[in-house]
C-alpha positions as CSV (number, residue, x, y, z in Angstrom):
1,M,0.1,-0.2,0.1
2,L,1.0,4.2,-0.5
3,P,1.3,5.5,2.2
4,G,-0.8,8.6,0.2
5,T,-4.1,5.4,0.1
6,L,-4.6,5.6,4.5
7,R,-4.5,9.8,4.9
8,E,-7.0,10.1,2.2
9,P,-9.9,8.4,3.5
10,T,-9.3,10.3,7.3
11,A,-8.8,13.4,5.6
12,V,-12.2,13.2,3.3
13,V,-14.1,12.2,7.2
14,A,-12.2,14.7,8.6
15,A,-13.1,16.9,6.6
16,D,-16.8,15.5,6.1
17,S,-17.4,15.8,10.3
18,A,-15.9,19.3,10.6
19,D,-19.0,19.8,7.8
20,Y,-21.2,18.3,10.1
21,F,-20.1,19.9,14.2
22,R,-19.9,23.3,12.4
23,S,-23.4,22.9,10.5
24,Y,-24.7,22.3,14.0
25,S,-22.3,25.2,15.7
26,V,-24.4,27.8,13.5
27,V,-28.2,26.0,15.0
28,G,-26.1,26.9,18.2
29,L,-25.1,30.6,17.3
30,L,-28.7,31.5,16.2
31,A,-29.9,29.4,19.8
32,V,-27.4,31.8,22.0
33,V,-29.1,34.8,19.7
34,G,-31.9,34.4,20.0
35,V,-32.4,33.5,23.4
36,L,-29.6,37.2,24.3
37,F,-32.1,38.7,22.0
38,V,-35.4,38.2,24.0
39,A,-33.1,38.4,27.3
40,V,-32.1,41.9,26.2
41,A,-36.0,43.1,25.2
42,F,-36.4,42.5,29.0
43,G,-34.0,43.6,30.9
44,A,-35.1,47.2,28.6
45,G,-38.5,46.5,29.4
46,R,-37.7,46.2,33.5
47,L,-34.7,49.0,33.0
48,L,-37.5,51.7,30.9
49,R,-40.7,50.7,32.9
50,P,-42.1,52.8,35.1
51,V,-42.7,51.4,39.0
52,V,-45.0,52.8,40.6
53,P,-47.3,50.8,43.0
54,T,-50.5,51.6,44.1
55,P,-53.2,50.0,45.9
56,E,-55.2,49.9,43.2
57,K,-52.1,48.5,41.0
58,L,-51.7,45.5,43.2
59,L,-55.1,44.2,43.1
60,T,-55.8,41.1,41.6
61,Y,-57.8,42.1,38.1
62,E,-60.7,40.0,36.5
63,C,-63.2,41.4,33.7
64,G,-63.4,44.3,35.3
65,V,-64.6,43.0,38.9
66,D,-63.3,43.5,41.5
67,P,-62.2,40.8,43.6
68,V,-64.8,39.5,47.1
69,G,-64.6,36.3,48.8
70,E,-61.6,33.6,48.8
71,G,-59.9,33.2,45.8
72,W,-61.0,29.5,45.4
73,A,-64.7,28.5,42.9
74,H,-66.4,25.4,42.3
75,T,-66.1,24.0,38.3
76,Q,-68.4,21.7,37.2
77,V,-66.1,18.9,35.6
78,R,-68.0,18.6,32.8
79,Y,-67.1,21.3,31.7
80,Y,-63.3,19.7,30.1
81,V,-65.2,16.5,29.8
82,Y,-67.1,18.6,27.2
83,A,-64.0,20.6,25.7
84,F,-61.7,17.4,25.6
85,L,-64.5,16.5,24.1
86,Y,-64.5,18.9,21.5
87,V,-60.9,19.3,21.1
88,I,-61.0,15.4,20.0
89,F,-64.1,16.1,18.1
90,A,-61.7,19.1,16.0
91,V,-58.3,17.0,15.9
92,D,-60.0,14.1,13.7
93,S,-61.4,16.7,11.5
94,I,-58.1,17.8,10.5
95,F,-57.3,13.7,9.6
96,L,-60.3,13.9,7.1
97,F,-59.3,16.9,4.4
98,P,-55.8,15.1,3.9
99,W,-57.7,12.0,3.4
100,A,-60.3,13.9,0.9
101,T,-57.0,14.5,-1.3
102,V,-55.4,11.5,-1.1
103,F,-58.5,9.2,-1.9
104,A,-59.0,11.4,-5.1
105,A,-55.3,9.6,-5.9
106,P,-55.7,6.9,-8.5
107,G,-55.4,3.4,-6.2
108,Y,-55.9,4.7,-2.8
109,G,-59.2,4.7,-2.9
110,A,-60.2,1.1,-2.1
111,T,-57.8,0.8,1.4
112,T,-58.0,4.9,2.6
113,L,-61.8,3.9,2.2
114,V,-61.5,0.7,4.9
115,E,-58.7,3.1,7.2
116,M,-61.7,5.5,6.8
117,F,-64.1,4.0,8.9
118,I,-61.9,2.0,10.9
119,F,-61.3,5.3,11.9
120,L,-64.5,6.6,12.3
121,G,-65.4,3.2,14.2
122,F,-62.9,3.9,17.0
123,L,-64.1,7.4,17.0
124,T,-67.8,6.1,17.2
125,V,-66.9,3.3,19.7
126,G,-65.0,6.5,21.9
127,L,-68.6,8.4,21.7
128,L,-70.9,5.5,22.4
129,Y,-69.0,5.0,25.7
130,A,-69.1,8.2,26.6
131,Y,-72.8,8.5,26.3
132,K,-73.5,4.9,28.2
133,K,-71.4,6.8,31.1
134,G,-74.1,9.6,31.2
135,V,-70.8,12.2,30.3
136,L,-73.0,13.8,28.0
137,A,-75.8,14.9,30.0
138,W,-76.1,18.4,31.0
139,T,-77.7,18.0,34.0
């Protein structure tokens, strides 16, 4: 073997790894610049804002109503359940749009139709389960 043949693959690997780490250094530099930008903005805001605490400014403010009583309020869990069910069906309905575009492509019609009915079956089972448990009763 020639002495130069062993060095060439090593030099290529070293150059490739240098390019590899150089690309990460650009990402790291951008992250540092982003953090510095946010830190400078918050620091400038802290230095430039007026600090004049008054009793009115120190009160808890919510929707223009003065706070009366305790800060704790009971919230019924059914509101969260309805919100959760809405989020599930809203997110799941997003999957209908890509499905509709793939369904129109040649060769995917029957497969995507079966997959969508399986998907809708899972949603139906979940909705029936929620109905059977009485979650959907607004009382």
